[in-house]
mmCIF file of C-alpha atoms and ligand atoms in Angstrom:
data_model
loop_
_atom_site.group_PDB
_atom_site.id
_atom_site.type_symbol
_atom_site.label_atom_id
_atom_site.label_comp_id
_atom_site.label_asym_id
_atom_site.label_seq_id
_atom_site.Cartn_x
_atom_site.Cartn_y
_atom_site.Cartn_z
ATOM 1 C CA MET L 21 18.123 1.035 15.965
ATOM 2 C CA LYS L 22 18.442 3.432 13.020
ATOM 3 C CA ILE L 23 15.659 3.188 10.415
ATOM 4 C CA LEU L 24 15.703 4.857 7.009
ATOM 5 C CA LEU L 25 12.138 5.468 5.773
ATOM 6 C CA LEU L 26 11.694 6.398 2.115
ATOM 7 C CA GLY L 27 8.383 7.698 0.763
ATOM 8 C CA LYS L 28 7.401 9.373 4.028
ATOM 9 C CA ASN L 29 4.661 11.508 2.409
ATOM 10 C CA GLY L 30 2.597 8.709 0.874
ATOM 11 C CA GLN L 31 -0.438 7.051 2.449
ATOM 12 C CA VAL L 32 1.635 4.255 3.972
ATOM 13 C CA GLY L 33 4.691 6.450 4.548
ATOM 14 C CA ARG L 34 2.732 8.869 6.748
ATOM 15 C CA GLU L 35 1.496 6.036 8.963
ATOM 16 C CA LEU L 36 4.980 4.512 9.096
ATOM 17 C CA GLN L 37 6.341 7.747 10.564
ATOM 18 C CA ARG L 38 4.032 7.025 13.516
ATOM 19 C CA SER L 39 4.396 3.243 13.804
ATOM 20 C CA LEU L 40 8.182 3.070 13.407
ATOM 21 C CA ALA L 41 8.881 5.837 15.936
ATOM 22 C CA PRO L 42 8.949 3.535 19.012
ATOM 23 C CA LEU L 43 11.472 1.201 17.344
ATOM 24 C CA GLY L 44 14.349 3.660 17.207
ATOM 25 C CA THR L 45 15.646 6.697 15.367
ATOM 26 C CA VAL L 46 13.754 7.196 12.129
ATOM 27 C CA VAL L 47 15.280 9.224 9.292
ATOM 28 C CA ALA L 48 12.217 9.871 7.114
ATOM 29 C CA LEU L 49 12.700 11.183 3.566
ATOM 30 C CA GLY L 50 10.292 12.407 0.889
ATOM 31 C CA SER L 51 11.169 12.632 -2.791
ATOM 32 C CA LYS L 52 12.597 16.135 -2.466
ATOM 33 C CA ASP L 53 14.623 15.936 0.696
ATOM 34 C CA GLU L 54 17.300 18.591 0.863
ATOM 35 C CA ARG L 55 19.666 16.680 3.151
ATOM 36 C CA TRP L 56 19.966 13.348 1.330
ATOM 37 C CA PRO L 57 19.434 12.203 -2.259
ATOM 38 C CA SER L 58 16.017 10.539 -2.275
ATOM 39 C CA ASP L 59 14.644 10.883 -5.802
ATOM 40 C CA PHE L 60 13.898 7.395 -7.120
ATOM 41 C CA THR L 61 14.159 8.623 -10.720
ATOM 42 C CA GLN L 62 17.893 8.945 -9.962
ATOM 43 C CA PRO L 63 18.331 5.414 -8.586
ATOM 44 C CA GLN L 64 22.115 5.425 -8.243
ATOM 45 C CA SER L 65 22.031 8.477 -5.951
ATOM 46 C CA LEU L 66 20.176 6.426 -3.308
ATOM 47 C CA ARG L 67 23.306 4.369 -2.643
ATOM 48 C CA GLN L 68 25.016 7.499 -1.319
ATOM 49 C CA THR L 69 22.169 8.064 1.160
ATOM 50 C CA VAL L 70 22.312 4.525 2.527
ATOM 51 C CA GLU L 71 26.106 4.543 2.740
ATOM 52 C CA ALA L 72 26.107 7.846 4.637
ATOM 53 C CA LEU L 73 23.351 6.863 7.097
ATOM 54 C CA ARG L 74 24.198 3.143 7.519
ATOM 55 C CA PRO L 75 20.755 2.172 8.884
ATOM 56 C CA GLN L 76 19.934 -1.225 10.377
ATOM 57 C CA VAL L 77 16.563 -1.138 8.627
ATOM 58 C CA ILE L 78 15.359 0.449 5.377
ATOM 59 C CA VAL L 79 11.614 0.756 4.780
ATOM 60 C CA ASN L 80 10.684 1.661 1.219
ATOM 61 C CA ALA L 81 7.185 3.127 0.963
ATOM 62 C CA ALA L 82 7.988 5.146 -2.181
ATOM 63 C CA ALA L 83 6.520 3.963 -5.463
ATOM 64 C CA TYR L 84 5.168 5.116 -8.802
ATOM 65 C CA THR L 85 1.500 4.386 -8.041
ATOM 66 C CA ALA L 86 -0.321 6.125 -10.949
ATOM 67 C CA VAL L 87 -1.596 2.859 -12.468
ATOM 68 C CA ASP L 88 -3.134 4.322 -15.645
ATOM 69 C CA ARG L 89 -0.373 6.893 -16.261
ATOM 70 C CA ALA L 90 2.236 4.122 -16.026
ATOM 71 C CA GLU L 91 0.930 2.760 -19.341
ATOM 72 C CA SER L 92 2.352 5.839 -21.109
ATOM 73 C CA GLU L 93 5.384 6.310 -18.808
ATOM 74 C CA PRO L 94 6.772 2.778 -18.500
ATOM 75 C CA GLU L 95 10.399 3.849 -18.163
ATOM 76 C CA GLN L 96 9.669 6.307 -15.364
ATOM 77 C CA ALA L 97 7.555 3.675 -13.551
ATOM 78 C CA ARG L 98 10.319 1.094 -13.998
ATOM 79 C CA ARG L 99 13.017 3.405 -12.596
ATOM 80 C CA VAL L 100 10.964 4.117 -9.467
ATOM 81 C CA ASN L 101 9.386 0.686 -8.921
ATOM 82 C CA ALA L 102 12.195 -1.636 -10.000
ATOM 83 C CA THR L 103 15.601 -0.022 -10.605
ATOM 84 C CA ALA L 104 15.624 2.124 -7.457
ATOM 85 C CA PRO L 105 14.488 -0.718 -5.141
ATOM 86 C CA GLY L 106 17.279 -2.812 -6.691
ATOM 87 C CA VAL L 107 19.863 -0.160 -5.760
ATOM 88 C CA LEU L 108 18.390 0.098 -2.256
ATOM 89 C CA ALA L 109 18.545 -3.686 -1.901
ATOM 90 C CA GLU L 110 22.208 -3.803 -2.904
ATOM 91 C CA ALA L 111 23.046 -0.985 -0.482
ATOM 92 C CA ALA L 112 21.048 -2.690 2.306
ATOM 93 C CA GLU L 113 22.925 -5.932 1.713
ATOM 94 C CA SER L 114 26.294 -4.214 1.944
ATOM 95 C CA CYS L 115 25.484 -2.697 5.326
ATOM 96 C CA GLY L 116 23.663 -5.813 6.625
ATOM 97 C CA ALA L 117 20.318 -4.006 6.887
ATOM 98 C CA TRP L 118 16.805 -5.410 6.654
ATOM 99 C CA LEU L 119 14.825 -4.014 3.725
ATOM 100 C CA VAL L 120 11.038 -3.782 3.869
ATOM 101 C CA HIS L 121 9.493 -3.257 0.443
ATOM 102 C CA TYR L 122 5.798 -3.074 -0.559
ATOM 103 C CA SER L 123 4.211 -4.694 -3.555
ATOM 104 C CA THR L 124 0.763 -5.302 -4.905
ATOM 105 C CA ASP L 125 -2.060 -7.665 -5.842
ATOM 106 C CA TYR L 126 -1.569 -6.292 -9.395
ATOM 107 C CA VAL L 127 1.341 -8.720 -9.891
ATOM 108 C CA PHE L 128 -1.375 -11.358 -10.514
ATOM 109 C CA ASP L 129 -3.565 -11.684 -13.601
ATOM 110 C CA GLY L 130 -6.800 -11.880 -11.618
ATOM 111 C CA SER L 131 -7.924 -15.229 -13.010
ATOM 112 C CA GLY L 132 -10.026 -17.669 -10.981
ATOM 113 C CA THR L 133 -11.723 -17.041 -7.659
ATOM 114 C CA ARG L 134 -9.254 -18.516 -5.168
ATOM 115 C CA ALA L 135 -7.176 -16.198 -2.988
ATOM 116 C CA TRP L 136 -3.606 -15.890 -4.332
ATOM 117 C CA THR L 137 -0.843 -17.395 -2.216
ATOM 118 C CA GLU L 138 2.774 -16.300 -2.158
ATOM 119 C CA SER L 139 3.785 -19.319 -4.234
ATOM 120 C CA ASP L 140 1.331 -18.628 -7.081
ATOM 121 C CA ALA L 141 2.915 -17.487 -10.342
ATOM 122 C CA PRO L 142 2.613 -13.750 -10.988
ATOM 123 C CA ALA L 143 1.466 -12.580 -14.450
ATOM 124 C CA PRO L 144 0.763 -8.835 -14.362
ATOM 125 C CA LEU L 145 -1.832 -7.332 -16.703
ATOM 126 C CA ASN L 146 -0.445 -3.786 -16.743
ATOM 127 C CA VAL L 147 2.802 -1.771 -16.676
ATOM 128 C CA TYR L 148 2.441 -0.823 -13.005
ATOM 129 C CA GLY L 149 2.065 -4.495 -12.004
ATOM 130 C CA GLN L 150 4.952 -5.519 -14.263
ATOM 131 C CA THR L 151 7.308 -2.888 -12.777
ATOM 132 C CA LYS L 152 6.251 -3.804 -9.219
ATOM 133 C CA LEU L 153 6.993 -7.462 -10.002
ATOM 134 C CA GLU L 154 10.424 -6.478 -11.346
ATOM 135 C CA GLY L 155 10.980 -4.539 -8.103
ATOM 136 C CA GLU L 156 10.205 -7.665 -6.072
ATOM 137 C CA GLN L 157 12.694 -9.638 -8.149
ATOM 138 C CA GLN L 158 15.406 -6.997 -7.734
ATOM 139 C CA VAL L 159 14.931 -6.953 -3.966
ATOM 140 C CA GLN L 160 14.899 -10.756 -3.657
ATOM 141 C CA ALA L 161 18.025 -11.119 -5.756
ATOM 142 C CA ARG L 162 20.123 -8.437 -4.078
ATOM 143 C CA CYS L 163 19.299 -8.401 -0.370
ATOM 144 C CA ARG L 164 19.041 -11.515 1.785
ATOM 145 C CA ARG L 165 17.231 -9.789 4.645
ATOM 146 C CA HIS L 166 14.140 -8.643 2.780
ATOM 147 C CA LEU L 167 10.467 -8.513 3.661
ATOM 148 C CA ILE L 168 8.272 -7.923 0.604
ATOM 149 C CA LEU L 169 4.711 -7.140 1.656
ATOM 150 C CA ARG L 170 2.114 -7.431 -1.094
ATOM 151 C CA THR L 171 -0.998 -5.491 -0.232
ATOM 152 C CA SER L 172 -4.216 -4.364 -1.946
ATOM 153 C CA TRP L 173 -6.657 -1.456 -2.351
ATOM 154 C CA VAL L 174 -4.815 0.870 0.068
ATOM 155 C CA TYR L 175 -6.608 3.776 1.721
ATOM 156 C CA GLY L 176 -5.385 6.159 4.374
ATOM 157 C CA ARG L 177 -6.045 9.363 6.199
ATOM 158 C CA HIS L 178 -3.679 11.248 3.912
ATOM 159 C CA GLY L 179 -3.551 11.397 0.140
ATOM 160 C CA GLY L 180 -5.945 10.515 -2.639
ATOM 161 C CA ASN L 181 -7.822 7.225 -2.485
ATOM 162 C CA PHE L 182 -11.138 5.529 -3.288
ATOM 163 C CA ILE L 183 -12.907 6.665 -0.096
ATOM 164 C CA ARG L 184 -12.191 10.318 -0.838
ATOM 165 C CA SER L 185 -13.278 9.884 -4.460
ATOM 166 C CA VAL L 186 -16.583 8.274 -3.438
ATOM 167 C CA LEU L 187 -17.362 11.070 -0.966
ATOM 168 C CA ARG L 188 -16.465 13.768 -3.511
ATOM 169 C CA LEU L 189 -18.558 12.158 -6.269
ATOM 170 C CA ALA L 190 -21.495 11.591 -3.897
ATOM 171 C CA ALA L 191 -21.451 15.295 -3.023
ATOM 172 C CA GLU L 192 -21.423 16.306 -6.706
ATOM 173 C CA ARG L 193 -23.644 13.801 -8.530
ATOM 174 C CA GLU L 194 -27.062 12.171 -8.127
ATOM 175 C CA GLU L 195 -26.189 8.920 -9.871
ATOM 176 C CA LEU L 196 -23.039 6.909 -9.303
ATOM 177 C CA ARG L 197 -21.772 3.728 -10.925
ATOM 178 C CA PHE L 198 -18.982 1.483 -9.707
ATOM 179 C CA VAL L 199 -17.389 -1.670 -10.988
ATOM 180 C CA SER L 200 -18.731 -4.781 -9.269
ATOM 181 C CA ASP L 201 -16.686 -7.583 -10.833
ATOM 182 C CA GLN L 202 -13.272 -6.778 -9.313
ATOM 183 C CA ILE L 203 -12.919 -8.466 -5.924
ATOM 184 C CA GLY L 204 -10.393 -7.570 -3.219
ATOM 185 C CA ALA L 205 -9.871 -6.267 0.297
ATOM 186 C CA PRO L 206 -9.491 -2.554 1.092
ATOM 187 C CA THR L 207 -6.485 -2.298 3.408
ATOM 188 C CA GLY L 208 -5.744 0.630 5.717
ATOM 189 C CA ALA L 209 -2.340 2.312 5.558
ATOM 190 C CA ASP L 210 -2.441 2.296 9.376
ATOM 191 C CA LEU L 211 -2.792 -1.502 9.441
ATOM 192 C CA ILE L 212 0.075 -1.908 6.964
ATOM 193 C CA ALA L 213 2.287 0.388 9.039
ATOM 194 C CA ASP L 214 1.420 -1.323 12.340
ATOM 195 C CA VAL L 215 2.089 -4.783 10.920
ATOM 196 C CA THR L 216 5.384 -3.546 9.445
ATOM 197 C CA ALA L 217 6.516 -2.377 12.896
ATOM 198 C CA HIS L 218 5.454 -5.720 14.400
ATOM 199 C CA LEU L 219 7.438 -7.648 11.776
ATOM 200 C CA LEU L 220 10.516 -5.489 12.256
ATOM 201 C CA ARG L 221 10.368 -5.943 16.012
ATOM 202 C CA SER L 222 10.231 -9.694 15.446
ATOM 203 C CA VAL L 223 13.010 -10.010 12.846
ATOM 204 C CA THR L 224 15.452 -7.606 14.467
ATOM 205 C CA ARG L 225 14.989 -8.926 18.009
ATOM 206 C CA SER L 226 14.646 -12.681 17.991
ATOM 207 C CA GLU L 227 16.299 -13.630 14.752
ATOM 208 C CA ILE L 228 19.052 -11.094 14.697
ATOM 209 C CA GLY L 229 21.759 -12.096 12.253
ATOM 210 C CA THR L 230 19.615 -14.542 10.280
ATOM 211 C CA SER L 231 17.636 -14.111 7.093
ATOM 212 C CA GLU L 232 15.299 -17.033 7.863
ATOM 213 C CA PRO L 233 12.020 -15.057 8.039
ATOM 214 C CA ALA L 234 12.913 -13.190 4.821
ATOM 215 C CA GLY L 235 10.515 -13.512 1.907
ATOM 216 C CA ILE L 236 7.300 -12.392 0.303
ATOM 217 C CA TYR L 237 4.181 -12.053 2.461
ATOM 218 C CA HIS L 238 0.612 -11.134 1.570
ATOM 219 C CA LEU L 239 -0.732 -8.408 3.858
ATOM 220 C CA ALA L 240 -4.367 -7.355 3.444
ATOM 221 C CA ALA L 241 -7.364 -6.852 5.694
ATOM 222 C CA ALA L 242 -9.667 -9.862 6.143
ATOM 223 C CA GLY L 243 -12.821 -10.399 4.082
ATOM 224 C CA GLU L 244 -13.554 -9.301 0.545
ATOM 225 C CA THR L 245 -15.706 -6.879 -1.384
ATOM 226 C CA ASN L 246 -16.005 -5.227 -4.805
ATOM 227 C CA TRP L 247 -15.769 -1.509 -5.661
ATOM 228 C CA TYR L 248 -19.564 -1.119 -5.913
ATOM 229 C CA ALA L 249 -20.254 -2.792 -2.544
ATOM 230 C CA TYR L 250 -17.330 -0.876 -1.016
ATOM 231 C CA ALA L 251 -18.814 2.442 -2.224
ATOM 232 C CA ALA L 252 -22.232 1.416 -0.861
ATOM 233 C CA TYR L 253 -20.661 0.626 2.521
ATOM 234 C CA ILE L 254 -18.925 4.027 2.605
ATOM 235 C CA LEU L 255 -22.146 5.898 1.797
ATOM 236 C CA GLU L 256 -24.270 3.873 4.259
ATOM 237 C CA THR L 257 -21.756 4.426 7.037
ATOM 238 C CA VAL L 258 -21.589 8.166 6.389
ATOM 239 C CA ARG L 259 -25.389 8.548 6.064
ATOM 240 C CA ALA L 260 -25.976 6.706 9.352
ATOM 241 C CA HIS L 261 -23.750 9.168 11.193
ATOM 242 C CA PRO L 262 -25.378 12.070 13.106
ATOM 243 C CA ARG L 263 -22.884 14.493 11.541
ATOM 244 C CA ALA L 264 -23.342 13.212 7.971
ATOM 245 C CA PRO L 265 -22.632 15.896 5.357
ATOM 246 C CA ALA L 266 -25.215 16.574 2.633
ATOM 247 C CA LEU L 267 -24.790 14.083 -0.214
ATOM 248 C CA ARG L 268 -26.522 14.491 -3.587
ATOM 249 C CA ALA L 269 -26.140 10.835 -4.594
ATOM 250 C CA ARG L 270 -29.551 9.124 -4.790
ATOM 251 C CA ARG L 271 -28.683 6.122 -6.923
ATOM 252 C CA LEU L 272 -25.785 3.707 -6.914
ATOM 253 C CA ASP L 273 -25.462 1.115 -9.690
ATOM 254 C CA PRO L 274 -23.073 -1.784 -10.286
ATOM 255 C CA ILE L 275 -21.344 -2.018 -13.667
ATOM 256 C CA PRO L 276 -18.954 -4.563 -15.192
ATOM 257 C CA SER L 277 -15.287 -3.607 -15.754
ATOM 258 C CA GLN L 278 -15.962 -3.581 -19.517
ATOM 259 C CA ALA L 279 -18.333 -0.629 -19.057
ATOM 260 C CA TYR L 280 -15.559 1.416 -17.422
ATOM 261 C CA PRO L 281 -12.560 1.332 -19.785
ATOM 262 C CA THR L 282 -9.242 2.498 -18.321
ATOM 263 C CA ALA L 283 -5.754 2.804 -19.810
ATOM 264 C CA ALA L 284 -4.511 -0.058 -17.606
ATOM 265 C CA ARG L 285 -6.343 -3.390 -17.337
ATOM 266 C CA ARG L 286 -7.149 -4.402 -13.743
ATOM 267 C CA PRO L 287 -7.289 -7.942 -12.345
ATOM 268 C CA LEU L 288 -10.777 -9.257 -11.500
ATOM 269 C CA ASN L 289 -9.603 -11.481 -8.655
ATOM 270 C CA SER L 290 -7.378 -9.531 -6.231
ATOM 271 C CA ARG L 291 -7.994 -11.794 -3.223
ATOM 272 C CA LEU L 292 -4.758 -12.302 -1.247
ATOM 273 C CA ASP L 293 -4.311 -15.326 1.009
ATOM 274 C CA THR L 294 -2.743 -13.933 4.187
ATOM 275 C CA ARG L 295 -2.292 -17.146 6.190
ATOM 276 C CA LYS L 296 1.507 -17.103 5.816
ATOM 277 C CA ILE L 297 2.057 -13.732 7.498
ATOM 278 C CA GLN L 298 -0.550 -14.452 10.185
ATOM 279 C CA GLN L 299 1.004 -17.790 11.099
ATOM 280 C CA ARG L 300 4.664 -16.801 10.808
ATOM 281 C CA PHE L 301 4.284 -13.616 12.873
ATOM 282 C CA ASP L 302 1.371 -14.585 15.131
ATOM 283 C CA LEU L 303 -0.989 -11.929 13.794
ATOM 284 C CA ALA L 304 -4.745 -11.594 13.383
ATOM 285 C CA LEU L 305 -5.789 -9.316 10.524
ATOM 286 C CA PRO L 306 -9.095 -7.472 11.111
ATOM 287 C CA ASP L 307 -11.986 -7.294 8.656
ATOM 288 C CA TRP L 308 -11.684 -4.559 6.003
ATOM 289 C CA GLY L 309 -14.945 -2.891 7.095
ATOM 290 C CA GLU L 310 -13.652 -2.132 10.595
ATOM 291 C CA GLY L 311 -10.795 0.031 9.359
ATOM 292 C CA VAL L 312 -12.948 1.869 6.817
ATOM 293 C CA ARG L 313 -15.611 2.590 9.448
ATOM 294 C CA ARG L 314 -13.008 3.892 11.908
ATOM 295 C CA LEU L 315 -11.508 6.244 9.339
ATOM 296 C CA LEU L 316 -14.954 7.607 8.360
ATOM 297 C CA GLU L 317 -15.927 8.106 12.019
ATOM 298 C CA ASP L 318 -12.680 10.006 12.630
ATOM 299 C CA TRP L 319 -13.315 12.226 9.608
ATOM 300 C CA LEU L 320 -16.854 12.968 10.824
ATOM 301 C CA GLN L 321 -15.720 14.065 14.278
ATOM 302 C CA PRO L 322 -15.859 17.810 14.876
ATOM 303 C CA PRO L 323 -12.374 19.334 15.058
ATOM 304 C CA VAL L 324 -11.711 19.639 18.769
ATOM 305 C CA ILE L 325 -8.652 20.995 20.521
ATOM 306 C CA PRO L 326 -8.582 19.178 23.849
ATOM 307 C CA HIS L 327 -7.993 21.225 27.009
ATOM 308 C CA SER L 328 -7.882 20.097 30.589
HETATM 309 N N1 NAP I 6 -2.360 2.605 -3.229
HETATM 310 C C1 NAP I 6 -2.753 1.348 -3.412
HETATM 311 O O1 NAP I 6 -3.938 1.060 -3.612
HETATM 312 C C2 NAP I 6 -1.745 0.213 -3.348
HETATM 313 C C3 NAP I 6 -2.188 -1.101 -3.556
HETATM 314 C C4 NAP I 6 -1.272 -2.144 -3.471
HETATM 315 C C5 NAP I 6 0.050 -1.872 -3.184
HETATM 316 N N2 NAP I 6 0.465 -0.591 -2.996
HETATM 317 C C6 NAP I 6 1.886 -0.348 -2.713
HETATM 318 O O2 NAP I 6 1.985 0.157 -1.392
HETATM 319 C C7 NAP I 6 3.096 1.051 -1.297
HETATM 320 C C8 NAP I 6 2.664 2.372 -0.687
HETATM 321 O O3 NAP I 6 1.637 2.923 -1.513
HETATM 322 P P1 NAP I 6 0.870 4.281 -1.146
HETATM 323 O O4 NAP I 6 -0.569 4.082 -1.472
HETATM 324 O O5 NAP I 6 1.273 4.740 0.220
HETATM 325 O O6 NAP I 6 1.495 5.253 -2.244
HETATM 326 P P2 NAP I 6 1.280 6.822 -2.417
HETATM 327 O O7 NAP I 6 0.353 7.366 -1.415
HETATM 328 O O8 NAP I 6 0.996 7.036 -3.882
HETATM 329 O O9 NAP I 6 2.720 7.389 -2.088
HETATM 330 C C9 NAP I 6 3.809 7.066 -2.885
HETATM 331 C C10 NAP I 6 4.980 7.903 -2.439
HETATM 332 O O10 NAP I 6 6.030 7.571 -3.339
HETATM 333 C C11 NAP I 6 6.823 8.695 -3.445
HETATM 334 N N3 NAP I 6 7.443 8.778 -4.768
HETATM 335 C C12 NAP I 6 6.843 8.760 -5.978
HETATM 336 N N4 NAP I 6 7.766 8.988 -6.927
HETATM 337 C C13 NAP I 6 8.960 9.164 -6.271
HETATM 338 C C14 NAP I 6 10.272 9.441 -6.699
HETATM 339 N N5 NAP I 6 10.578 9.621 -7.981
HETATM 340 N N6 NAP I 6 11.238 9.540 -5.751
HETATM 341 C C15 NAP I 6 10.962 9.371 -4.444
HETATM 342 N N7 NAP I 6 9.731 9.137 -3.980
HETATM 343 C C16 NAP I 6 8.736 9.020 -4.899
HETATM 344 C C17 NAP I 6 5.966 9.934 -3.290
HETATM 345 O O11 NAP I 6 6.762 10.842 -2.544
HETATM 346 P P3 NAP I 6 6.534 12.460 -2.441
HETATM 347 O O12 NAP I 6 5.108 12.622 -2.015
HETATM 348 O O13 NAP I 6 7.520 12.884 -1.407
HETATM 349 O O14 NAP I 6 6.801 13.017 -3.805
HETATM 350 C C18 NAP I 6 4.746 9.416 -2.536
HETATM 351 O O15 NAP I 6 4.629 9.987 -1.278
HETATM 352 C C19 NAP I 6 3.665 1.150 -2.714
HETATM 353 O O16 NAP I 6 4.730 0.260 -2.856
HETATM 354 C C20 NAP I 6 2.515 0.709 -3.593
HETATM 355 O O17 NAP I 6 2.973 0.169 -4.831
HETATM 356 C C21 NAP I 6 -0.397 0.462 -3.054
#
């Protein structure tokens, strides 16, 4: 099976390079690939790449993810998050390929306390969420064999994310404050990549030639937390480790979102109901804390080159 992976350098893209490898031949492209057009700000050029490679599967992990910057660059965000996925979807449809595309909890307005299901009406609060929603709509409309995976609060080994920010701030400052009224589930890029490979194995093997499992699925780790409790968990886990680095942070305080103004409004309720993906694909999603702990333990290991 030939798989075209776009966005190979992102948090999820890096993990997909690993998880997709056993499924077939992976052509992995970053935004500046010299062999094939892969810049999402030039959406039409992506058609040429798909037509030349004719993959059976396209996995799109590229996105404009700078949530606050998107407020002042809506057109750029829209090209990358909506127009380009639409072109990819059309090209996938014409070569009969499956298209995996990622989306976000930010398509919802964050009202209420119930976990959002796939059939709930989206109502994004910010430009990023709006352009991601438009991307979903483009993909749904143009490619029958699509899997749209909405995820939340992504962290990974590579790239900038909340865990890195907490550790950096805790090394620099004595007092830290984090928002405690936004609720969601931190989700590892490794989990997202592993589940993607599982889904692709299922749709390309058993249901080959049908688009029946196509659709939107919520994919997030189990459980829930808020940014303040998440930061506390990170610091407790690091401090309990025998190789804990020196941290200056002495005090951690919860604050409401209103006390931390940002260019883009964030939803308060980012809970995603993941029953559909678990039931349809026979999966069990682990608790968010397990993945965070594993990543921290890996980072705290001494660098060792194994020898026999
Ligand atoms: N991060 C989160 O908390 C979060 C939450 C919910 C959903 N998601 C969704 O999950 C998916 C993966 O997110 P992530 O955290 O892995 O993102 P990420 O680490 O920010 O990586 C995004 C990748 O997109 C690529 N990209 C950006 N602009 C591009 C352009 N003009 N042309 C081609 N590629 C471009 C970049 O490629 P280069 O590095 O090669 O330039 C980058 O590696 C995205 O769809 C995102 O919307 C993320």
